[in-house]
Coordinates of C-alpha atoms in Angstrom, one line a residue:
M1 CA -6.6 -13.2 -32.6
A2 CA -10.3 -14.1 -32.9
A3 CA -11.7 -16.2 -30.2
S4 CA -11.9 -20.0 -30.6
N5 CA -14.3 -22.4 -29.0
A6 CA -11.4 -24.8 -28.4
S7 CA -8.9 -24.4 -25.6
P8 CA -5.1 -24.6 -25.7
E9 CA -4.2 -28.2 -25.1
L10 CA -0.5 -28.2 -25.6
L11 CA 2.4 -25.8 -24.9
V12 CA 5.2 -25.7 -27.4
V13 CA 8.2 -24.2 -25.6
M14 CA 10.8 -22.8 -27.9
V15 CA 14.5 -22.9 -27.0
N16 CA 16.1 -19.8 -25.6
G17 CA 17.2 -17.9 -28.6
A18 CA 14.7 -19.4 -31.1
T19 CA 14.3 -17.2 -34.1
P20 CA 11.1 -15.5 -35.2
D21 CA 11.1 -17.6 -38.3
Q22 CA 11.2 -20.8 -36.2
T23 CA 8.3 -19.6 -34.1
E24 CA 6.3 -18.7 -37.2
H25 CA 7.0 -22.1 -38.7
V26 CA 5.4 -23.8 -35.7
V27 CA 2.4 -21.5 -35.9
A28 CA 2.1 -22.2 -39.7
R29 CA 2.1 -25.9 -39.2
L30 CA -0.5 -25.7 -36.5
N31 CA -2.7 -23.6 -38.7
A32 CA -2.2 -26.1 -41.5
V33 CA -4.0 -28.8 -39.5
G34 CA -6.8 -26.5 -38.5
A35 CA -5.4 -25.6 -35.1
D36 CA -4.8 -22.1 -33.8
A37 CA -1.9 -20.7 -31.8
R38 CA -1.4 -18.1 -29.1
V39 CA 2.2 -16.9 -28.8
S40 CA 3.5 -15.7 -25.5
R41 CA 7.0 -14.1 -25.6
G42 CA 8.6 -14.3 -22.1
R43 CA 11.9 -13.2 -20.7
E44 CA 13.4 -16.7 -20.9
A45 CA 11.7 -18.3 -23.9
T46 CA 8.7 -18.0 -26.3
V47 CA 5.8 -20.3 -25.6
I48 CA 3.1 -21.2 -28.1
G49 CA -0.3 -22.4 -26.9
A50 CA -1.6 -24.9 -29.4
I51 CA -5.4 -24.7 -29.6
G52 CA -7.3 -27.5 -31.1
E53 CA -8.2 -31.2 -30.7
R54 CA -5.5 -33.0 -28.6
E55 CA -5.6 -36.0 -30.9
V56 CA -4.9 -34.0 -34.0
L57 CA -2.2 -32.0 -32.3
A58 CA -0.6 -35.3 -31.0
E59 CA -0.1 -36.4 -34.7
L60 CA 2.2 -33.4 -35.3
P61 CA 5.9 -34.1 -34.7
L62 CA 6.3 -30.8 -33.0
E63 CA 9.2 -31.7 -30.8
G64 CA 11.3 -32.3 -34.0
F65 CA 10.7 -28.8 -35.4
P66 CA 13.6 -26.4 -35.5
G67 CA 13.8 -24.2 -32.4
V68 CA 11.4 -26.4 -30.3
D69 CA 12.7 -27.3 -26.8
R70 CA 9.7 -29.4 -25.6
V71 CA 6.0 -30.0 -25.9
V72 CA 3.9 -30.3 -22.7
P73 CA 0.2 -30.7 -22.1
I74 CA -1.7 -28.0 -20.3
L75 CA -3.2 -29.9 -17.3
K76 CA -5.1 -27.0 -15.7
P77 CA -8.8 -26.5 -16.6
Y78 CA -8.0 -22.8 -17.0
K79 CA -5.6 -22.6 -19.9
L80 CA -4.9 -19.0 -21.1
V81 CA -4.6 -17.5 -17.6
S82 CA -2.4 -20.3 -16.2
R83 CA 1.2 -19.8 -15.4
E84 CA 1.9 -22.8 -17.5
F85 CA 0.8 -20.8 -20.6
A86 CA 2.8 -17.7 -19.7
P87 CA 5.5 -18.2 -17.1
D88 CA 6.4 -14.5 -16.9
P89 CA 4.1 -12.2 -14.9
T90 CA 1.7 -10.0 -16.8
V91 CA 2.0 -6.3 -16.3
I92 CA -1.0 -4.1 -16.9
D93 CA 0.0 -0.6 -18.1
V94 CA -2.5 2.2 -18.3
D95 CA -1.1 5.5 -19.5
G96 CA 2.3 4.6 -17.9
R97 CA 0.8 3.5 -14.6
K98 CA 1.5 -0.1 -14.0
V99 CA 0.2 -3.1 -12.0
G100 CA 1.9 -6.5 -11.9
D101 CA 5.4 -8.0 -11.5
G102 CA 7.4 -5.4 -9.7
W103 CA 4.7 -2.7 -9.8
F104 CA 2.2 -2.2 -7.1
G105 CA -1.1 -0.4 -7.9
L106 CA -2.6 2.0 -5.3
I107 CA -6.2 2.3 -6.5
A108 CA -8.4 4.5 -4.5
G109 CA -11.5 6.7 -4.7
P110 CA -15.1 6.9 -3.6
C111 CA -17.3 3.7 -3.3
T112 CA -20.0 5.6 -5.2
V113 CA -20.2 8.8 -7.2
E114 CA -22.7 10.6 -5.0
Y115 CA -22.3 14.1 -6.4
R116 CA -19.7 16.1 -8.3
E117 CA -17.8 17.9 -5.6
Q118 CA -17.7 14.8 -3.3
T119 CA -16.0 12.8 -6.1
L120 CA -13.6 15.6 -7.3
E121 CA -12.6 16.3 -3.7
T122 CA -11.8 12.6 -3.2
A123 CA -10.0 12.4 -6.5
R124 CA -7.8 15.4 -5.6
A125 CA -6.9 13.9 -2.2
V126 CA -6.0 10.4 -3.4
A127 CA -4.0 11.8 -6.4
A128 CA -2.0 14.1 -4.1
A129 CA -1.3 11.1 -1.8
G130 CA 0.2 9.0 -4.6
A131 CA -2.7 6.9 -5.8
T132 CA -2.1 5.4 -9.3
W133 CA -5.7 4.8 -10.4
L134 CA -9.0 6.3 -9.4
R135 CA -11.9 4.0 -8.5
G136 CA -15.5 5.1 -8.4
G137 CA -18.9 3.5 -9.0
A138 CA -21.4 5.2 -11.3
F139 CA -23.6 2.0 -11.4
K140 CA -23.9 0.2 -8.1
P141 CA -25.3 -3.3 -7.4
R142 CA -27.0 -3.2 -4.0
T143 CA -28.6 -5.9 -2.0
S144 CA -31.7 -3.9 -1.3
P145 CA -33.6 -2.4 -4.2
Y146 CA -34.4 0.6 -2.1
T147 CA -30.8 1.8 -1.5
F148 CA -28.8 4.2 -3.6
Q149 CA -28.0 2.6 -6.9
G150 CA -25.5 5.2 -8.2
L151 CA -25.9 8.2 -10.6
G152 CA -25.5 6.1 -13.7
L153 CA -24.6 8.1 -16.8
D154 CA -24.4 11.3 -14.8
G155 CA -21.9 9.6 -12.6
L156 CA -19.7 8.6 -15.6
Q157 CA -19.5 12.2 -16.6
V158 CA -18.3 13.2 -13.1
L159 CA -15.6 10.5 -13.3
K160 CA -14.6 11.8 -16.7
E161 CA -14.1 15.3 -15.2
A162 CA -12.1 13.8 -12.3
R163 CA -9.8 12.1 -14.8
E164 CA -9.3 15.3 -16.7
E165 CA -8.4 17.2 -13.6
T166 CA -6.1 14.7 -11.8
G167 CA -4.8 12.6 -14.7
L168 CA -5.6 9.4 -12.9
P169 CA -6.9 6.5 -15.0
I170 CA -10.5 5.5 -14.1
V171 CA -11.7 2.1 -12.8
T172 CA -15.4 1.8 -12.8
E173 CA -17.9 -1.1 -12.8
L174 CA -19.9 -2.4 -15.8
L175 CA -23.2 -4.0 -14.7
D176 CA -25.2 -4.3 -17.9
P177 CA -24.0 -5.0 -21.4
R178 CA -26.4 -2.3 -22.6
H179 CA -24.1 0.3 -20.9
T180 CA -20.9 -1.0 -22.4
E181 CA -20.4 1.8 -24.9
D182 CA -21.1 4.5 -22.3
V183 CA -18.7 2.9 -19.7
L184 CA -16.0 2.4 -22.3
E185 CA -16.1 6.1 -23.2
V186 CA -15.0 6.9 -19.6
A187 CA -13.3 3.8 -18.1
D188 CA -9.7 3.0 -18.5
V189 CA -10.2 -0.2 -16.6
V190 CA -13.5 -2.0 -16.6
Q191 CA -14.5 -3.6 -13.3
I192 CA -16.6 -6.7 -13.1
G193 CA -17.9 -6.8 -9.5
A194 CA -18.1 -9.8 -7.2
R195 CA -21.8 -10.3 -7.8
N196 CA -21.2 -10.6 -11.5
M197 CA -18.1 -12.9 -11.4
Q198 CA -20.1 -15.7 -13.0
N199 CA -22.2 -13.6 -15.3
F200 CA -20.8 -15.3 -18.3
L201 CA -22.5 -13.2 -20.9
L202 CA -21.0 -10.1 -19.3
L203 CA -17.6 -11.8 -19.1
A204 CA -17.7 -12.5 -22.8
E205 CA -18.7 -8.9 -23.4
V206 CA -15.6 -7.5 -21.7
G207 CA -13.5 -10.2 -23.3
R208 CA -14.1 -8.5 -26.6
I209 CA -13.1 -5.0 -25.5
D210 CA -9.7 -3.4 -25.8
K211 CA -9.3 -2.3 -22.2
P212 CA -8.1 -4.0 -19.1
V213 CA -10.6 -5.8 -16.9
L214 CA -10.6 -5.9 -13.1
L215 CA -12.4 -9.1 -12.0
K216 CA -13.5 -9.5 -8.4
R217 CA -13.8 -12.8 -6.7
G218 CA -17.4 -13.7 -5.8
P219 CA -18.1 -14.0 -2.0
S220 CA -18.8 -17.7 -2.3
A221 CA -16.4 -18.5 -5.2
S222 CA -13.4 -20.8 -5.0
V223 CA -10.0 -19.8 -6.4
E224 CA -10.5 -22.2 -9.3
E225 CA -13.9 -20.6 -10.1
L226 CA -12.3 -17.2 -10.2
L227 CA -9.7 -18.4 -12.6
M228 CA -12.3 -20.0 -14.8
A229 CA -14.2 -16.7 -14.8
A230 CA -11.0 -15.0 -16.0
E231 CA -10.7 -17.7 -18.6
Y232 CA -14.0 -16.7 -20.1
V233 CA -12.6 -13.2 -20.6
A234 CA -9.3 -14.4 -22.0
K235 CA -10.9 -16.8 -24.3
E236 CA -12.6 -13.9 -26.2
G237 CA -9.2 -12.4 -26.8
N238 CA -8.7 -10.0 -23.9
E239 CA -5.9 -11.2 -21.7
R240 CA -5.4 -7.9 -19.8
I241 CA -7.1 -9.1 -16.6
I242 CA -6.5 -8.2 -13.0
L243 CA -7.8 -10.5 -10.4
C244 CA -9.1 -9.1 -7.1
E245 CA -9.5 -10.9 -3.8
R246 CA -12.2 -9.0 -1.7
G247 CA -13.2 -11.5 1.0
I248 CA -15.4 -14.5 1.1
K249 CA -18.4 -15.6 3.2
T250 CA -17.5 -17.9 6.1
F251 CA -18.9 -18.5 9.5
E252 CA -16.8 -15.7 11.0
R253 CA -18.8 -12.5 11.8
S254 CA -16.2 -10.2 13.3
L255 CA -15.5 -8.9 9.8
R256 CA -17.8 -8.1 6.9
Y257 CA -16.1 -10.9 4.9
T258 CA -13.1 -13.1 5.6
L259 CA -10.2 -11.8 3.6
D260 CA -8.5 -14.8 2.0
L261 CA -4.9 -13.8 1.9
G262 CA -3.9 -17.4 1.3
A263 CA -5.8 -17.2 -2.0
V264 CA -3.4 -14.4 -3.0
A265 CA -0.4 -16.6 -2.5
V266 CA -2.1 -19.5 -4.4
L267 CA -3.1 -17.2 -7.3
K268 CA 0.4 -15.9 -7.6
E269 CA 1.5 -19.5 -8.2
E270 CA -1.3 -20.5 -10.5
T271 CA -1.6 -17.5 -12.8
H272 CA 0.5 -15.0 -14.6
L273 CA -2.2 -12.3 -14.1
P274 CA -1.8 -9.5 -11.5
V275 CA -3.6 -10.1 -8.2
I276 CA -4.8 -7.2 -6.1
V277 CA -6.8 -7.0 -2.8
D278 CA -9.8 -5.0 -1.7
P279 CA -9.4 -4.6 2.1
S280 CA -12.3 -2.2 2.4
H281 CA -15.1 -4.6 1.5
A282 CA -13.5 -7.4 3.5
A283 CA -13.1 -5.3 6.6
G284 CA -16.3 -3.4 6.7
R285 CA -14.8 -1.3 9.4
R286 CA -12.4 1.6 8.9
A287 CA -10.0 0.6 11.6
L288 CA -9.3 -2.7 9.9
V289 CA -8.6 -1.5 6.4
L290 CA -5.0 -0.4 7.0
P291 CA -3.9 -3.6 8.7
L292 CA -5.5 -5.7 5.9
A293 CA -3.9 -3.5 3.2
K294 CA -0.5 -4.0 4.8
A295 CA -1.0 -7.7 5.0
A296 CA -2.0 -7.8 1.3
A297 CA 1.2 -6.0 0.3
A298 CA 3.3 -8.3 2.6
V299 CA 1.7 -11.5 1.1
G300 CA 2.7 -10.5 -2.4
A301 CA -0.4 -8.8 -3.8
D302 CA 0.2 -6.6 -6.8
G303 CA -2.0 -3.8 -5.5
I304 CA -4.9 -2.7 -3.4
I305 CA -8.2 -1.0 -4.2
V306 CA -9.6 1.0 -1.3
E307 CA -12.5 3.4 -0.7
A308 CA -12.1 7.0 0.5
H309 CA -14.6 9.8 1.2
P310 CA -14.4 13.4 2.4
R311 CA -17.1 12.9 5.0
P312 CA -17.7 9.1 5.6
E313 CA -20.5 9.9 8.1
E314 CA -22.5 11.4 5.2
A315 CA -21.8 8.7 2.7
L316 CA -24.7 7.1 0.8
C317 CA -22.9 3.7 0.6
D318 CA -20.5 1.8 2.9
G319 CA -19.8 4.7 5.2
P320 CA -18.3 2.6 8.1
Q321 CA -15.4 1.3 5.9
L322 CA -14.5 4.5 4.0
I323 CA -11.2 6.2 4.8
P324 CA -11.5 9.9 5.3
T325 CA -9.6 11.8 2.6
A326 CA -7.9 13.8 5.4
D327 CA -6.3 10.5 6.6
F328 CA -5.5 9.1 3.2
A329 CA -2.0 10.5 2.8
E330 CA -0.9 8.8 6.0
F331 CA -2.7 5.6 5.0
A332 CA -0.8 5.6 1.6
R333 CA 2.5 6.3 3.4
E334 CA 2.2 3.3 5.7
V335 CA 1.2 1.0 2.9
T336 CA 4.0 2.3 0.7
E337 CA 6.5 1.4 3.4
V338 CA 5.4 -2.2 3.4
V339 CA 5.4 -2.3 -0.4
A340 CA 9.0 -1.1 -0.4
L341 CA 10.0 -4.0 1.9
T342 CA 8.7 -6.5 -0.7
G343 CA 10.9 -5.0 -3.4
K344 CA 8.0 -3.5 -5.4
T345 CA 7.4 0.0 -6.6
I346 CA 4.2 2.0 -6.5
G347 CA 3.2 1.9 -10.2

Protein backbone atom coordinates (compact mmCIF):
# COMPACT_ATOMS: atom_id res chain seq x y z
CA MET A 1 0.00 0.00 0.00
CA ALA A 2 1.21 3.51 -0.73
CA ALA A 3 2.40 5.54 2.20
CA SER A 4 -0.03 7.91 3.87
CA ASN A 5 0.76 11.07 5.81
CA ALA A 6 -1.79 10.10 8.46
CA SER A 7 -1.15 7.45 11.10
CA PRO A 8 -3.32 4.54 12.22
CA GLU A 9 -5.59 5.88 14.94
CA LEU A 10 -7.85 2.90 15.59
CA LEU A 11 -7.51 -0.85 15.60
CA VAL A 12 -10.45 -2.88 14.33
CA VAL A 13 -10.04 -6.35 15.83
CA MET A 14 -11.96 -9.01 13.95
CA VAL A 15 -13.46 -12.00 15.71
CA ASN A 16 -11.58 -15.27 15.54
CA GLY A 17 -12.91 -16.92 12.40
CA ALA A 18 -14.00 -13.73 10.64
CA THR A 19 -14.32 -14.33 6.91
CA PRO A 20 -12.24 -12.55 4.26
CA ASP A 21 -15.43 -10.91 2.97
CA GLN A 22 -16.13 -9.42 6.40
CA THR A 23 -12.60 -8.04 6.58
CA GLU A 24 -12.88 -6.60 3.07
CA HIS A 25 -16.22 -5.00 4.00
CA VAL A 26 -14.55 -3.10 6.86
CA VAL A 27 -11.69 -2.02 4.58
CA ALA A 28 -14.17 -0.84 1.93
CA ARG A 29 -16.16 1.22 4.43
CA LEU A 30 -12.96 2.86 5.68
CA ASN A 31 -11.96 3.69 2.12
CA ALA A 32 -15.40 5.14 1.44
CA VAL A 33 -14.87 7.89 4.04
CA GLY A 34 -11.39 8.71 2.78
CA ALA A 35 -9.52 6.57 5.30
CA ASP A 36 -6.97 3.87 4.57
CA ALA A 37 -6.46 0.50 6.19
CA ARG A 38 -3.55 -1.82 6.93
CA VAL A 39 -4.54 -5.41 7.50
CA SER A 40 -2.48 -7.60 9.84
CA ARG A 41 -3.45 -11.28 9.88
CA GLY A 42 -2.31 -12.93 13.09
CA ARG A 43 -2.53 -16.42 14.52
CA GLU A 44 -5.52 -15.59 16.69
CA ALA A 45 -7.31 -12.85 14.79
CA THR A 46 -7.10 -10.32 11.98
CA VAL A 47 -6.45 -6.71 12.98
CA ILE A 48 -7.13 -3.70 10.74
CA GLY A 49 -5.30 -0.45 11.40
CA ALA A 50 -7.62 2.41 10.46
CA ILE A 51 -5.60 5.32 9.07
CA GLY A 52 -7.20 8.75 8.99
CA GLU A 53 -8.66 11.50 11.13
CA ARG A 54 -9.86 10.14 14.45
CA GLU A 55 -12.98 12.31 14.39
CA VAL A 56 -14.01 10.92 10.99
CA LEU A 57 -13.30 7.35 12.04
CA ALA A 58 -15.31 7.81 15.24
CA GLU A 59 -18.42 8.49 13.16
CA LEU A 60 -18.29 5.03 11.61
CA PRO A 61 -20.29 2.39 13.53
CA LEU A 62 -17.41 -0.05 13.14
CA GLU A 63 -18.26 -2.16 16.18
CA GLY A 64 -21.59 -3.05 14.59
CA PHE A 65 -20.06 -4.40 11.37
CA PRO A 66 -20.27 -8.18 10.82
CA GLY A 67 -17.17 -9.97 12.04
CA VAL A 68 -15.89 -7.09 14.19
CA ASP A 69 -15.01 -8.00 17.77
CA ARG A 70 -13.95 -4.58 19.10
CA VAL A 71 -12.50 -1.21 18.16
CA VAL A 72 -9.70 0.27 20.24
CA PRO A 73 -7.57 3.43 19.88
CA ILE A 74 -3.83 3.13 19.31
CA LEU A 75 -2.33 5.03 22.22
CA LYS A 76 1.36 4.68 21.39
CA PRO A 77 3.05 7.44 19.35
CA TYR A 78 4.56 4.66 17.22
CA LYS A 79 1.62 3.00 15.50
CA LEU A 80 2.64 0.52 12.80
CA VAL A 81 5.51 -1.00 14.74
CA SER A 82 3.60 -1.34 18.02
CA ARG A 83 2.47 -4.68 19.36
CA GLU A 84 -1.00 -3.16 19.58
CA PHE A 85 -1.09 -3.07 15.79
CA ALA A 86 0.28 -6.59 15.27
CA PRO A 87 0.09 -8.81 18.37
CA ASP A 88 1.97 -11.68 16.70
CA PRO A 89 5.76 -11.44 16.36
CA THR A 90 7.10 -10.57 12.92
CA VAL A 91 9.49 -13.07 11.33
CA ILE A 92 12.01 -11.82 8.78
CA ASP A 93 12.76 -14.53 6.23
CA VAL A 94 15.66 -14.07 3.81
CA ASP A 95 16.13 -17.02 1.48
CA GLY A 96 14.81 -19.38 4.13
CA ARG A 97 17.01 -17.99 6.91
CA LYS A 98 14.83 -16.50 9.63
CA VAL A 99 14.96 -13.99 12.47
CA GLY A 100 12.09 -13.44 14.89
CA ASP A 101 9.60 -15.34 17.04
CA GLY A 102 11.20 -18.78 17.55
CA TRP A 103 14.11 -18.13 15.18
CA PHE A 104 17.46 -16.76 16.33
CA GLY A 105 19.74 -15.01 13.84
CA LEU A 106 23.49 -15.61 14.13
CA ILE A 107 24.83 -12.75 12.01
CA ALA A 108 28.59 -12.52 11.70
CA GLY A 109 31.37 -11.25 9.49
CA PRO A 110 34.03 -8.58 9.18
CA CYS A 111 33.49 -5.11 10.55
CA THR A 112 34.88 -3.75 7.30
CA VAL A 113 35.65 -5.21 3.92
CA GLU A 114 39.38 -4.51 3.86
CA TYR A 115 40.43 -6.71 0.94
CA ARG A 116 39.07 -9.70 -0.96
CA GLU A 117 40.78 -12.60 0.78
CA GLN A 118 40.21 -11.21 4.29
CA THR A 119 36.48 -11.05 3.63
CA LEU A 120 36.21 -14.42 1.88
CA GLU A 121 38.23 -16.14 4.60
CA THR A 122 35.94 -14.67 7.25
CA ALA A 123 32.81 -15.59 5.29
CA ARG A 124 33.94 -19.21 4.92
CA ALA A 125 34.72 -19.48 8.64
CA VAL A 126 31.44 -18.06 9.93
CA ALA A 127 29.41 -20.05 7.39
CA ALA A 128 31.11 -23.28 8.47
CA ALA A 129 30.35 -22.41 12.12
CA GLY A 130 26.62 -22.01 11.44
CA ALA A 131 26.16 -18.28 10.90
CA THR A 132 22.86 -17.47 9.21
CA TRP A 133 23.69 -14.09 7.61
CA LEU A 134 26.98 -12.44 6.67
CA ARG A 135 27.65 -8.89 7.86
CA GLY A 136 30.26 -6.65 6.28
CA GLY A 137 30.78 -2.92 5.78
CA ALA A 138 31.63 -1.57 2.34
CA PHE A 139 30.88 2.02 3.42
CA LYS A 140 31.98 2.86 6.97
CA PRO A 141 31.06 5.95 9.02
CA ARG A 142 34.09 6.83 11.14
CA THR A 143 34.54 9.43 13.84
CA SER A 144 37.82 10.62 12.34
CA PRO A 145 37.91 11.71 8.69
CA TYR A 146 41.47 10.32 8.48
CA THR A 147 40.64 6.69 9.29
CA PHE A 148 39.69 3.95 6.83
CA GLN A 149 36.23 4.64 5.39
CA GLY A 150 35.73 1.32 3.59
CA LEU A 151 36.26 0.20 0.00
CA GLY A 152 32.91 1.52 -1.19
CA LEU A 153 31.70 0.04 -4.47
CA ASP A 154 34.69 -2.32 -4.65
CA GLY A 155 33.73 -3.63 -1.22
CA LEU A 156 30.22 -4.36 -2.41
CA GLN A 157 31.61 -6.55 -5.17
CA VAL A 158 33.66 -8.51 -2.63
CA LEU A 159 30.52 -9.07 -0.55
CA LYS A 160 28.70 -10.24 -3.64
CA GLU A 161 31.41 -12.82 -4.26
CA ALA A 162 31.23 -13.94 -0.62
CA ARG A 163 27.49 -14.52 -0.95
CA GLU A 164 27.94 -16.49 -4.15
CA GLU A 165 30.54 -18.73 -2.50
CA THR A 166 28.90 -19.30 0.91
CA GLY A 167 25.20 -18.81 0.18
CA LEU A 168 24.87 -16.48 3.17
CA PRO A 169 22.55 -13.48 2.78
CA ILE A 170 24.41 -10.16 3.03
CA VAL A 171 23.83 -7.43 5.63
CA THR A 172 25.59 -4.19 4.73
CA GLU A 173 25.18 -0.54 5.61
CA LEU A 174 23.68 2.23 3.50
CA LEU A 175 25.10 5.64 4.35
CA ASP A 176 24.03 7.80 1.45
CA PRO A 177 20.80 7.74 -0.60
CA ARG A 178 22.98 8.19 -3.69
CA HIS A 179 24.34 4.68 -3.15
CA THR A 180 20.93 3.04 -2.73
CA GLU A 181 20.86 1.32 -6.12
CA ASP A 182 24.39 -0.05 -5.76
CA VAL A 183 23.78 -1.32 -2.22
CA LEU A 184 20.46 -2.92 -3.15
CA GLU A 185 22.16 -4.84 -5.93
CA VAL A 186 24.23 -6.69 -3.32
CA ALA A 187 22.47 -6.41 0.05
CA ASP A 188 19.80 -8.84 1.16
CA VAL A 189 19.31 -6.78 4.33
CA VAL A 190 20.07 -3.05 4.41
CA GLN A 191 21.60 -1.75 7.63
CA ILE A 192 21.02 1.75 8.95
CA GLY A 193 23.81 2.37 11.43
CA ALA A 194 23.59 3.98 14.84
CA ARG A 195 24.84 7.35 13.59
CA ASN A 196 22.03 7.47 11.03
CA MET A 197 19.18 6.29 13.26
CA GLN A 198 17.54 9.72 13.01
CA ASN A 199 18.57 10.51 9.45
CA PHE A 200 14.92 10.79 8.46
CA LEU A 201 15.52 11.21 4.73
CA LEU A 202 17.55 7.99 4.73
CA LEU A 203 14.88 6.22 6.79
CA ALA A 204 12.23 7.25 4.27
CA GLU A 205 14.49 6.00 1.46
CA VAL A 206 14.76 2.49 2.90
CA GLY A 207 11.07 2.59 3.75
CA ARG A 208 10.40 2.48 0.02
CA ILE A 209 12.62 -0.50 -0.79
CA ASP A 210 11.57 -4.13 -1.00
CA LYS A 211 14.19 -5.55 1.35
CA PRO A 212 14.44 -5.91 5.13
CA VAL A 213 16.04 -3.09 7.11
CA LEU A 214 18.28 -3.57 10.14
CA LEU A 215 17.98 -0.42 12.25
CA LYS A 216 20.56 0.20 14.97
CA ARG A 217 19.80 2.23 18.09
CA GLY A 218 21.72 5.48 18.32
CA PRO A 219 24.21 5.74 21.20
CA SER A 220 22.18 8.52 22.85
CA ALA A 221 18.70 7.44 21.75
CA SER A 222 15.87 6.33 23.98
CA VAL A 223 13.81 3.20 23.28
CA GLU A 224 10.92 5.40 22.14
CA GLU A 225 13.18 7.29 19.73
CA LEU A 226 14.33 3.98 18.22
CA LEU A 227 10.73 2.89 17.75
CA MET A 228 9.81 6.24 16.20
CA ALA A 229 12.74 5.86 13.79
CA ALA A 230 11.35 2.44 12.84
CA GLU A 231 7.97 4.08 12.34
CA TYR A 232 9.51 6.36 9.71
CA VAL A 233 10.49 3.24 7.76
CA ALA A 234 7.19 1.44 8.26
CA LYS A 235 5.17 4.51 7.33
CA GLU A 236 6.63 4.40 3.81
CA GLY A 237 5.38 0.84 3.35
CA ASN A 238 8.31 -1.33 4.44
CA GLU A 239 7.43 -3.13 7.67
CA ARG A 240 10.24 -5.71 7.44
CA ILE A 241 12.39 -4.08 10.12
CA ILE A 242 14.86 -5.56 12.60
CA LEU A 243 15.78 -3.46 15.62
CA CYS A 244 19.30 -3.65 17.03
CA GLU A 245 20.47 -2.73 20.53
CA ARG A 246 24.20 -1.93 20.33
CA GLY A 247 24.94 -0.08 23.53
CA ILE A 248 24.38 3.49 24.68
CA LYS A 249 26.59 6.23 26.11
CA THR A 250 26.56 6.45 29.90
CA PHE A 251 29.02 7.59 32.55
CA GLU A 252 30.49 4.05 32.66
CA ARG A 253 33.91 3.71 31.02
CA SER A 254 34.79 0.04 31.59
CA LEU A 255 33.08 -0.85 28.31
CA ARG A 256 32.98 0.99 25.01
CA TYR A 257 29.23 1.46 25.49
CA THR A 258 26.73 0.27 28.08
CA LEU A 259 24.76 -2.62 26.59
CA ASP A 260 21.14 -1.97 27.52
CA LEU A 261 19.73 -5.48 27.86
CA GLY A 262 16.74 -4.07 29.72
CA ALA A 263 15.82 -2.29 26.49
CA VAL A 264 15.64 -5.66 24.73
CA ALA A 265 13.02 -6.85 27.20
CA VAL A 266 11.10 -3.58 26.85
CA LEU A 267 11.19 -3.72 23.06
CA LYS A 268 9.91 -7.29 23.06
CA GLU A 269 6.86 -6.00 24.95
CA GLU A 270 6.37 -2.85 22.90
CA THR A 271 6.85 -4.03 19.31
CA HIS A 272 6.16 -6.99 17.07
CA LEU A 273 9.46 -6.44 15.26
CA PRO A 274 12.47 -8.73 15.83
CA VAL A 275 15.08 -7.36 18.24
CA ILE A 276 18.75 -8.32 17.97
CA VAL A 277 21.89 -7.29 19.87
CA ASP A 278 25.35 -6.17 18.77
CA PRO A 279 27.67 -7.23 21.61
CA SER A 280 30.83 -6.36 19.67
CA HIS A 281 30.34 -2.59 19.58
CA ALA A 282 29.02 -2.50 23.12
CA ALA A 283 31.96 -4.43 24.54
CA GLY A 284 34.84 -2.94 22.63
CA ARG A 285 36.92 -5.80 24.03
CA ARG A 286 37.07 -9.32 22.63
CA ALA A 287 36.88 -11.05 26.01
CA LEU A 288 33.51 -9.44 26.76
CA VAL A 289 31.75 -10.22 23.48
CA LEU A 290 30.84 -13.83 24.33
CA PRO A 291 29.37 -13.10 27.79
CA LEU A 292 27.29 -10.25 26.36
CA ALA A 293 26.16 -12.41 23.44
CA LYS A 294 25.01 -15.11 25.85
CA ALA A 295 23.22 -12.54 27.98
CA ALA A 296 21.45 -11.21 24.87
CA ALA A 297 20.19 -14.68 24.03
CA ALA A 298 19.10 -15.27 27.62
CA VAL A 299 17.12 -12.02 27.84
CA GLY A 300 15.08 -12.93 24.77
CA ALA A 301 16.85 -11.30 21.83
CA ASP A 302 16.03 -12.67 18.40
CA GLY A 303 19.64 -12.71 17.29
CA ILE A 304 23.11 -11.22 17.55
CA ILE A 305 25.34 -9.45 15.05
CA VAL A 306 29.05 -9.90 15.77
CA GLU A 307 32.35 -9.09 14.13
CA ALA A 308 35.06 -11.60 13.17
CA HIS A 309 38.41 -11.35 11.42
CA PRO A 310 41.17 -13.81 10.45
CA ARG A 311 43.85 -11.64 12.04
CA PRO A 312 42.35 -9.00 14.38
CA GLU A 313 45.76 -7.54 15.15
CA GLU A 314 46.01 -6.46 11.49
CA ALA A 315 42.46 -5.11 11.20
CA LEU A 316 41.92 -1.60 9.88
CA CYS A 317 38.84 -1.09 12.08
CA ASP A 318 37.80 -2.15 15.60
CA GLY A 319 40.57 -4.75 16.01
CA PRO A 320 40.29 -5.10 19.84
CA GLN A 321 36.69 -6.33 19.64
CA LEU A 322 36.96 -8.71 16.67
CA ILE A 323 36.62 -12.44 17.24
CA PRO A 324 39.39 -14.41 15.49
CA THR A 325 37.87 -16.67 12.87
CA ALA A 326 39.84 -19.57 14.37
CA ASP A 327 37.78 -19.12 17.57
CA PHE A 328 34.42 -18.44 15.95
CA ALA A 329 33.16 -22.04 15.84
CA GLU A 330 33.54 -22.35 19.62
CA PHE A 331 31.93 -18.92 20.08
CA ALA A 332 28.94 -20.02 17.98
CA ARG A 333 28.66 -23.31 19.86
CA GLU A 334 28.47 -21.61 23.25
CA VAL A 335 25.89 -19.07 22.07
CA THR A 336 23.82 -21.83 20.46
CA GLU A 337 23.66 -23.70 23.79
CA VAL A 338 22.06 -20.67 25.45
CA VAL A 339 19.72 -20.13 22.50
CA ALA A 340 18.49 -23.72 22.86
CA LEU A 341 17.68 -23.13 26.52
CA THR A 342 15.34 -20.30 25.53
CA GLY A 343 13.42 -22.59 23.19
CA LYS A 344 14.59 -20.85 20.03
CA THR A 345 16.27 -22.32 16.98
CA ILE A 346 19.19 -20.90 15.02
CA GLY A 347 17.47 -19.56 11.92
